[in-house]
Amino acid sequence: MLRDLVSGGPALAVMAHPDDESFGLGGVLSALAVAGADLRVLCLTSGEASTLGAGVDLATVRRDELSAAAELLGVTAVDLLDFPDGGLATVAPDDLDAVVRDALRGAATLIVFEASGVTGHPDHRAATASAVRIAGEQGLRVLEWGVAPTVAEALNAEFGTDFGGFDGDGVIDVEVDREMQFAAIACHESQAVDNPVLARRLELSGRVDRIRVTAPRD
Ligand SMILES: [Zn+2]
């Protein structure tokens, strides 16, 4: 399954925050890298609005953390932009689309959080919406990542979070390497590596991640 994806050309993950590639997509990205994918990341904000790690030059710290994590995950190139963290949904869609289009550089697949934004964060939804628009415009494949409804419900009940469940036609569970994901997560020291919601989500998800791949237009 993932091997088929790899043969189509480079894959570009379009993310809102430095750590989304690890906390969210770490399992999927490392599985793709092992399968031989040419992986790139476009991160739209520097994560400067996080309440964790405030008081230092957080944008710089998070850039370095992202580079280290991306390298572990097998990502060959990272574009980190400085749209407002927490404000992506207020950026003109055309402005987001322009940078996603620029970052493609021959990408055949766009990798995104599924449309609910997974955690419900408006930045996640805005990043995904832009990537999906560009995929439609350019006729590219989309790989969406999300969590099963049972996982979302358990997290929301235990932590009062707002996770959306990912289900429906074409959704599948693929086996992933959590060890590599945990190593990448550990690179994001400023973002509380002992994040209980994250730890519980990965525990509930077990050895699989939930994805849906939408074929490119002919
Ligand atoms: Zn995020």
PDB file of C-alpha atoms and ligand atoms in Angstrom:
ATOM      1  CA  MET A   1       0.000   0.000   0.000  1.00  0.00           C
ATOM      2  CA  LEU A   2       2.577   2.568   1.099  1.00  0.00           C
ATOM      3  CA  ARG A   3       4.997   1.175  -1.455  1.00  0.00           C
ATOM      4  CA  ASP A   4       2.561   2.051  -4.220  1.00  0.00           C
ATOM      5  CA  LEU A   5       2.504   5.608  -2.968  1.00  0.00           C
ATOM      6  CA  VAL A   6       6.251   5.828  -2.987  1.00  0.00           C
ATOM      7  CA  SER A   7       6.568   4.893  -6.625  1.00  0.00           C
ATOM      8  CA  GLY A   8       4.488   7.867  -7.752  1.00  0.00           C
ATOM      9  CA  GLY A   9       7.040  10.571  -6.909  1.00  0.00           C
ATOM     10  CA  PRO A  10       7.875  12.840  -3.967  1.00  0.00           C
ATOM     11  CA  ALA A  11       5.420  13.361  -1.122  1.00  0.00           C
ATOM     12  CA  LEU A  12       4.950  16.713   0.623  1.00  0.00           C
ATOM     13  CA  ALA A  13       3.441  16.904   4.109  1.00  0.00           C
ATOM     14  CA  VAL A  14       1.603  20.195   4.627  1.00  0.00           C
ATOM     15  CA  MET A  15       1.451  21.058   8.336  1.00  0.00           C
ATOM     16  CA  ALA A  16       0.432  23.948  10.559  1.00  0.00           C
ATOM     17  CA  HIS A  17       2.958  23.544  13.404  1.00  0.00           C
ATOM     18  CA  PRO A  18       6.466  22.279  14.080  1.00  0.00           C
ATOM     19  CA  ASP A  19       5.673  18.972  15.866  1.00  0.00           C
ATOM     20  CA  ASP A  20       2.644  18.033  13.713  1.00  0.00           C
ATOM     21  CA  GLU A  21       5.039  15.974  11.568  1.00  0.00           C
ATOM     22  CA  SER A  22       6.060  13.963  14.662  1.00  0.00           C
ATOM     23  CA  PHE A  23       3.155  14.069  17.126  1.00  0.00           C
ATOM     24  CA  GLY A  24       0.678  13.485  14.302  1.00  0.00           C
ATOM     25  CA  LEU A  25       2.319  12.102  11.190  1.00  0.00           C
ATOM     26  CA  GLY A  26       5.421  10.525  12.717  1.00  0.00           C
ATOM     27  CA  GLY A  27       4.234   6.962  12.252  1.00  0.00           C
ATOM     28  CA  VAL A  28       3.081   7.465   8.686  1.00  0.00           C
ATOM     29  CA  LEU A  29       6.134   9.480   7.617  1.00  0.00           C
ATOM     30  CA  SER A  30       8.622   6.992   9.010  1.00  0.00           C
ATOM     31  CA  ALA A  31       6.740   4.120   7.352  1.00  0.00           C
ATOM     32  CA  LEU A  32       6.864   5.978   4.042  1.00  0.00           C
ATOM     33  CA  ALA A  33      10.563   6.732   4.469  1.00  0.00           C
ATOM     34  CA  VAL A  34      11.320   3.063   5.154  1.00  0.00           C
ATOM     35  CA  ALA A  35       9.405   2.225   1.979  1.00  0.00           C
ATOM     36  CA  GLY A  36      11.741   4.584   0.106  1.00  0.00           C
ATOM     37  CA  ALA A  37       9.683   7.747  -0.231  1.00  0.00           C
ATOM     38  CA  ASP A  38      11.204  11.110  -1.079  1.00  0.00           C
ATOM     39  CA  LEU A  39       9.591  13.033   1.782  1.00  0.00           C
ATOM     40  CA  ARG A  40       9.367  16.775   2.284  1.00  0.00           C
ATOM     41  CA  VAL A  41       7.642  18.931   4.876  1.00  0.00           C
ATOM     42  CA  LEU A  42       6.034  22.332   4.510  1.00  0.00           C
ATOM     43  CA  CYS A  43       5.278  23.828   7.926  1.00  0.00           C
ATOM     44  CA  LEU A  44       3.197  26.990   7.711  1.00  0.00           C
ATOM     45  CA  THR A  45       3.883  28.515  11.157  1.00  0.00           C
ATOM     46  CA  SER A  46       6.892  28.577  13.456  1.00  0.00           C
ATOM     47  CA  GLY A  47       4.799  27.547  16.447  1.00  0.00           C
ATOM     48  CA  GLU A  48       5.674  30.772  18.244  1.00  0.00           C
ATOM     49  CA  ALA A  49       2.305  31.022  20.037  1.00  0.00           C
ATOM     50  CA  SER A  50       2.714  27.881  22.107  1.00  0.00           C
ATOM     51  CA  THR A  51       2.330  28.437  25.831  1.00  0.00           C
ATOM     52  CA  LEU A  52       4.945  25.748  26.341  1.00  0.00           C
ATOM     53  CA  GLY A  53       8.512  26.965  26.229  1.00  0.00           C
ATOM     54  CA  ALA A  54       7.514  30.638  26.246  1.00  0.00           C
ATOM     55  CA  GLY A  55      10.162  33.117  27.358  1.00  0.00           C
ATOM     56  CA  VAL A  56      12.816  32.028  24.897  1.00  0.00           C
ATOM     57  CA  ASP A  57      12.985  32.698  21.171  1.00  0.00           C
ATOM     58  CA  LEU A  58      10.460  29.978  20.641  1.00  0.00           C
ATOM     59  CA  ALA A  59      10.310  30.272  16.864  1.00  0.00           C
ATOM     60  CA  THR A  60      14.061  29.574  16.647  1.00  0.00           C
ATOM     61  CA  VAL A  61      13.958  26.750  19.172  1.00  0.00           C
ATOM     62  CA  ARG A  62      11.080  25.118  17.363  1.00  0.00           C
ATOM     63  CA  ARG A  63      12.776  25.453  13.982  1.00  0.00           C
ATOM     64  CA  ASP A  64      15.753  23.517  15.326  1.00  0.00           C
ATOM     65  CA  GLU A  65      13.505  20.912  16.920  1.00  0.00           C
ATOM     66  CA  LEU A  66      11.648  20.450  13.636  1.00  0.00           C
ATOM     67  CA  SER A  67      14.897  19.983  11.683  1.00  0.00           C
ATOM     68  CA  ALA A  68      16.122  17.324  14.077  1.00  0.00           C
ATOM     69  CA  ALA A  69      12.793  15.468  14.094  1.00  0.00           C
ATOM     70  CA  ALA A  70      12.414  15.635  10.328  1.00  0.00           C
ATOM     71  CA  GLU A  71      15.866  14.182   9.822  1.00  0.00           C
ATOM     72  CA  LEU A  72      15.046  11.248  12.104  1.00  0.00           C
ATOM     73  CA  LEU A  73      11.816  10.599  10.226  1.00  0.00           C
ATOM     74  CA  GLY A  74      13.634  10.430   6.900  1.00  0.00           C
ATOM     75  CA  VAL A  75      12.405  13.791   5.589  1.00  0.00           C
ATOM     76  CA  THR A  76      14.847  15.254   3.064  1.00  0.00           C
ATOM     77  CA  ALA A  77      13.686  18.884   2.980  1.00  0.00           C
ATOM     78  CA  VAL A  78      11.824  21.200   5.343  1.00  0.00           C
ATOM     79  CA  ASP A  79      10.244  24.525   4.401  1.00  0.00           C
ATOM     80  CA  LEU A  80       9.315  26.455   7.533  1.00  0.00           C
ATOM     81  CA  LEU A  81       7.214  29.591   7.045  1.00  0.00           C
ATOM     82  CA  ASP A  82       6.050  32.280   9.453  1.00  0.00           C
ATOM     83  CA  PHE A  83       2.332  32.639   9.027  1.00  0.00           C
ATOM     84  CA  PRO A  84       0.767  33.459  12.427  1.00  0.00           C
ATOM     85  CA  ASP A  85       0.603  30.508  14.794  1.00  0.00           C
ATOM     86  CA  GLY A  86      -2.999  30.332  15.989  1.00  0.00           C
ATOM     87  CA  GLY A  87      -4.111  32.544  13.117  1.00  0.00           C
ATOM     88  CA  LEU A  88      -3.825  30.400   9.990  1.00  0.00           C
ATOM     89  CA  ALA A  89      -7.589  30.410   9.590  1.00  0.00           C
ATOM     90  CA  THR A  90      -7.481  34.213   9.269  1.00  0.00           C
ATOM     91  CA  VAL A  91      -4.919  34.169   6.433  1.00  0.00           C
ATOM     92  CA  ALA A  92      -6.403  34.702   2.974  1.00  0.00           C
ATOM     93  CA  PRO A  93      -6.813  31.268   1.368  1.00  0.00           C
ATOM     94  CA  ASP A  94      -5.106  32.530  -1.795  1.00  0.00           C
ATOM     95  CA  ASP A  95      -2.000  33.397   0.241  1.00  0.00           C
ATOM     96  CA  LEU A  96      -1.818  29.910   1.764  1.00  0.00           C
ATOM     97  CA  ASP A  97      -2.490  28.293  -1.594  1.00  0.00           C
ATOM     98  CA  ALA A  98       0.329  30.263  -3.214  1.00  0.00           C
ATOM     99  CA  VAL A  99       2.929  28.945  -0.776  1.00  0.00           C
ATOM    100  CA  VAL A 100       1.663  25.379  -0.977  1.00  0.00           C
ATOM    101  CA  ARG A 101       1.797  25.592  -4.772  1.00  0.00           C
ATOM    102  CA  ASP A 102       5.359  26.957  -4.577  1.00  0.00           C
ATOM    103  CA  ALA A 103       6.462  24.169  -2.253  1.00  0.00           C
ATOM    104  CA  LEU A 104       5.255  21.366  -4.538  1.00  0.00           C
ATOM    105  CA  ARG A 105       8.378  21.204  -6.694  1.00  0.00           C
ATOM    106  CA  GLY A 106       7.206  18.019  -8.397  1.00  0.00           C
ATOM    107  CA  ALA A 107       5.392  16.434  -5.429  1.00  0.00           C
ATOM    108  CA  ALA A 108       2.926  13.736  -6.470  1.00  0.00           C
ATOM    109  CA  THR A 109       1.273  13.271  -3.069  1.00  0.00           C
ATOM    110  CA  LEU A 110       0.205  15.722  -0.384  1.00  0.00           C
ATOM    111  CA  ILE A 111       0.090  14.384   3.179  1.00  0.00           C
ATOM    112  CA  VAL A 112      -2.314  16.115   5.562  1.00  0.00           C
ATOM    113  CA  PHE A 113      -4.293  15.849   8.773  1.00  0.00           C
ATOM    114  CA  GLU A 114      -7.836  14.822   7.802  1.00  0.00           C
ATOM    115  CA  ALA A 115     -10.338  17.636   7.292  1.00  0.00           C
ATOM    116  CA  SER A 116     -11.504  17.939  10.932  1.00  0.00           C
ATOM    117  CA  GLY A 117      -7.923  18.850  11.844  1.00  0.00           C
ATOM    118  CA  VAL A 118      -7.753  15.707  14.048  1.00  0.00           C
ATOM    119  CA  THR A 119      -7.373  17.659  17.304  1.00  0.00           C
ATOM    120  CA  GLY A 120      -9.925  20.208  16.114  1.00  0.00           C
ATOM    121  CA  HIS A 121      -7.298  22.989  15.908  1.00  0.00           C
ATOM    122  CA  PRO A 122      -8.385  25.643  13.367  1.00  0.00           C
ATOM    123  CA  ASP A 123      -4.763  25.941  12.130  1.00  0.00           C
ATOM    124  CA  HIS A 124      -4.791  22.239  11.229  1.00  0.00           C
ATOM    125  CA  ARG A 125      -8.041  22.640   9.317  1.00  0.00           C
ATOM    126  CA  ALA A 126      -6.715  25.649   7.402  1.00  0.00           C
ATOM    127  CA  ALA A 127      -3.483  23.858   6.436  1.00  0.00           C
ATOM    128  CA  THR A 128      -5.407  20.833   5.221  1.00  0.00           C
ATOM    129  CA  ALA A 129      -7.978  22.878   3.330  1.00  0.00           C
ATOM    130  CA  SER A 130      -5.246  24.654   1.409  1.00  0.00           C
ATOM    131  CA  ALA A 131      -3.373  21.446   0.571  1.00  0.00           C
ATOM    132  CA  VAL A 132      -6.586  19.788  -0.595  1.00  0.00           C
ATOM    133  CA  ARG A 133      -7.410  22.774  -2.820  1.00  0.00           C
ATOM    134  CA  ILE A 134      -3.970  22.604  -4.420  1.00  0.00           C
ATOM    135  CA  ALA A 135      -4.194  18.827  -4.837  1.00  0.00           C
ATOM    136  CA  GLY A 136      -7.501  19.315  -6.639  1.00  0.00           C
ATOM    137  CA  GLU A 137      -6.114  22.090  -8.786  1.00  0.00           C
ATOM    138  CA  GLN A 138      -3.012  20.115  -9.762  1.00  0.00           C
ATOM    139  CA  GLY A 139      -4.586  16.645  -9.865  1.00  0.00           C
ATOM    140  CA  LEU A 140      -2.390  15.251  -7.058  1.00  0.00           C
ATOM    141  CA  ARG A 141      -2.891  12.335  -4.684  1.00  0.00           C
ATOM    142  CA  VAL A 142      -3.862  13.122  -1.077  1.00  0.00           C
ATOM    143  CA  LEU A 143      -2.963  11.026   1.958  1.00  0.00           C
ATOM    144  CA  GLU A 144      -5.063  12.023   4.966  1.00  0.00           C
ATOM    145  CA  TRP A 145      -4.158  10.943   8.501  1.00  0.00           C
ATOM    146  CA  GLY A 146      -6.551  10.806  11.417  1.00  0.00           C
ATOM    147  CA  VAL A 147      -7.638   8.810  14.449  1.00  0.00           C
ATOM    148  CA  ALA A 148     -10.359   6.186  14.683  1.00  0.00           C
ATOM    149  CA  PRO A 149     -13.651   7.316  16.260  1.00  0.00           C
ATOM    150  CA  THR A 150     -13.068   4.979  19.219  1.00  0.00           C
ATOM    151  CA  VAL A 151      -9.731   6.697  19.883  1.00  0.00           C
ATOM    152  CA  ALA A 152     -11.227  10.178  19.518  1.00  0.00           C
ATOM    153  CA  GLU A 153     -14.121   9.342  21.844  1.00  0.00           C
ATOM    154  CA  ALA A 154     -11.842   7.883  24.501  1.00  0.00           C
ATOM    155  CA  LEU A 155      -9.536  10.924  24.424  1.00  0.00           C
ATOM    156  CA  ASN A 156     -12.412  13.386  24.532  1.00  0.00           C
ATOM    157  CA  ALA A 157     -13.963  11.550  27.475  1.00  0.00           C
ATOM    158  CA  GLU A 158     -10.685  11.312  29.395  1.00  0.00           C
ATOM    159  CA  PHE A 159      -9.201  14.734  28.675  1.00  0.00           C
ATOM    160  CA  GLY A 160     -12.062  16.957  27.510  1.00  0.00           C
ATOM    161  CA  THR A 161     -10.340  17.337  24.139  1.00  0.00           C
ATOM    162  CA  ASP A 162     -12.051  17.915  20.811  1.00  0.00           C
ATOM    163  CA  PHE A 163     -10.641  15.141  18.618  1.00  0.00           C
ATOM    164  CA  GLY A 164     -12.582  14.239  15.502  1.00  0.00           C
ATOM    165  CA  GLY A 165     -12.949  10.578  14.538  1.00  0.00           C
ATOM    166  CA  PHE A 166     -11.841   9.548  11.053  1.00  0.00           C
ATOM    167  CA  ASP A 167     -14.007   7.011   9.299  1.00  0.00           C
ATOM    168  CA  GLY A 168     -15.830   6.347   6.050  1.00  0.00           C
ATOM    169  CA  ASP A 169     -15.152   5.040   2.559  1.00  0.00           C
ATOM    170  CA  GLY A 170     -11.524   4.360   1.779  1.00  0.00           C
ATOM    171  CA  VAL A 171     -10.251   4.685   5.344  1.00  0.00           C
ATOM    172  CA  ILE A 172      -7.691   2.014   6.258  1.00  0.00           C
ATOM    173  CA  ASP A 173      -5.358   1.184   9.149  1.00  0.00           C
ATOM    174  CA  VAL A 174      -1.688   0.754   8.281  1.00  0.00           C
ATOM    175  CA  GLU A 175       1.042  -0.636  10.487  1.00  0.00           C
ATOM    176  CA  VAL A 176       3.568   1.964  11.618  1.00  0.00           C
ATOM    177  CA  ASP A 177       6.806   2.146  13.588  1.00  0.00           C
ATOM    178  CA  ARG A 178       6.096   3.934  16.858  1.00  0.00           C
ATOM    179  CA  GLU A 179       9.727   3.688  17.941  1.00  0.00           C
ATOM    180  CA  MET A 180      10.848   6.068  15.246  1.00  0.00           C
ATOM    181  CA  GLN A 181       7.893   8.308  16.015  1.00  0.00           C
ATOM    182  CA  PHE A 182       8.803   8.430  19.711  1.00  0.00           C
ATOM    183  CA  ALA A 183      12.363   9.355  18.784  1.00  0.00           C
ATOM    184  CA  ALA A 184      11.091  12.203  16.613  1.00  0.00           C
ATOM    185  CA  ILE A 185       8.693  13.352  19.347  1.00  0.00           C
ATOM    186  CA  ALA A 186      11.615  13.507  21.772  1.00  0.00           C
ATOM    187  CA  CYS A 187      13.252  16.127  19.530  1.00  0.00           C
ATOM    188  CA  HIS A 188      10.461  18.575  20.420  1.00  0.00           C
ATOM    189  CA  GLU A 189      11.741  19.221  23.917  1.00  0.00           C
ATOM    190  CA  SER A 190      10.060  22.633  24.259  1.00  0.00           C
ATOM    191  CA  GLN A 191       6.639  21.074  23.725  1.00  0.00           C
ATOM    192  CA  ALA A 192       6.519  18.856  26.810  1.00  0.00           C
ATOM    193  CA  VAL A 193       7.622  15.510  25.597  1.00  0.00           C
ATOM    194  CA  ASP A 194       5.603  13.968  28.425  1.00  0.00           C
ATOM    195  CA  ASN A 195       2.329  15.176  26.921  1.00  0.00           C
ATOM    196  CA  PRO A 196      -0.366  12.920  28.459  1.00  0.00           C
ATOM    197  CA  VAL A 197      -2.879  13.324  25.617  1.00  0.00           C
ATOM    198  CA  LEU A 198      -0.261  12.408  23.048  1.00  0.00           C
ATOM    199  CA  ALA A 199       0.948   9.420  25.052  1.00  0.00           C
ATOM    200  CA  ARG A 200      -2.600   8.154  25.510  1.00  0.00           C
ATOM    201  CA  ARG A 201      -3.468   8.673  21.827  1.00  0.00           C
ATOM    202  CA  LEU A 202      -0.481   6.611  20.749  1.00  0.00           C
ATOM    203  CA  GLU A 203      -1.325   3.942  23.308  1.00  0.00           C
ATOM    204  CA  LEU A 204      -4.935   3.760  22.095  1.00  0.00           C
ATOM    205  CA  SER A 205      -3.831   3.677  18.452  1.00  0.00           C
ATOM    206  CA  GLY A 206      -1.483   0.761  19.044  1.00  0.00           C
ATOM    207  CA  ARG A 207       0.591  -0.349  16.073  1.00  0.00           C
ATOM    208  CA  VAL A 208      -1.602   1.213  13.413  1.00  0.00           C
ATOM    209  CA  ASP A 209      -2.370   4.632  12.015  1.00  0.00           C
ATOM    210  CA  ARG A 210      -5.556   5.463  10.183  1.00  0.00           C
ATOM    211  CA  ILE A 211      -5.221   6.942   6.702  1.00  0.00           C
ATOM    212  CA  ARG A 212      -7.123   7.479   3.492  1.00  0.00           C
ATOM    213  CA  VAL A 213      -5.485   7.851   0.125  1.00  0.00           C
ATOM    214  CA  THR A 214      -7.381   9.642  -2.595  1.00  0.00           C
ATOM    215  CA  ALA A 215      -6.140   8.796  -6.053  1.00  0.00           C
ATOM    216  CA  PRO A 216      -4.793  11.520  -8.321  1.00  0.00           C
ATOM    217  CA  ARG A 217      -6.951  12.693 -11.159  1.00  0.00           C
ATOM    218  CA  ASP A 218      -6.187  10.973 -14.445  1.00  0.00           C
TER     219      ASP A 218
HETATM  220 ZN    ZN B   1      -0.525  21.252  15.457  1.00  0.00          ZN
END
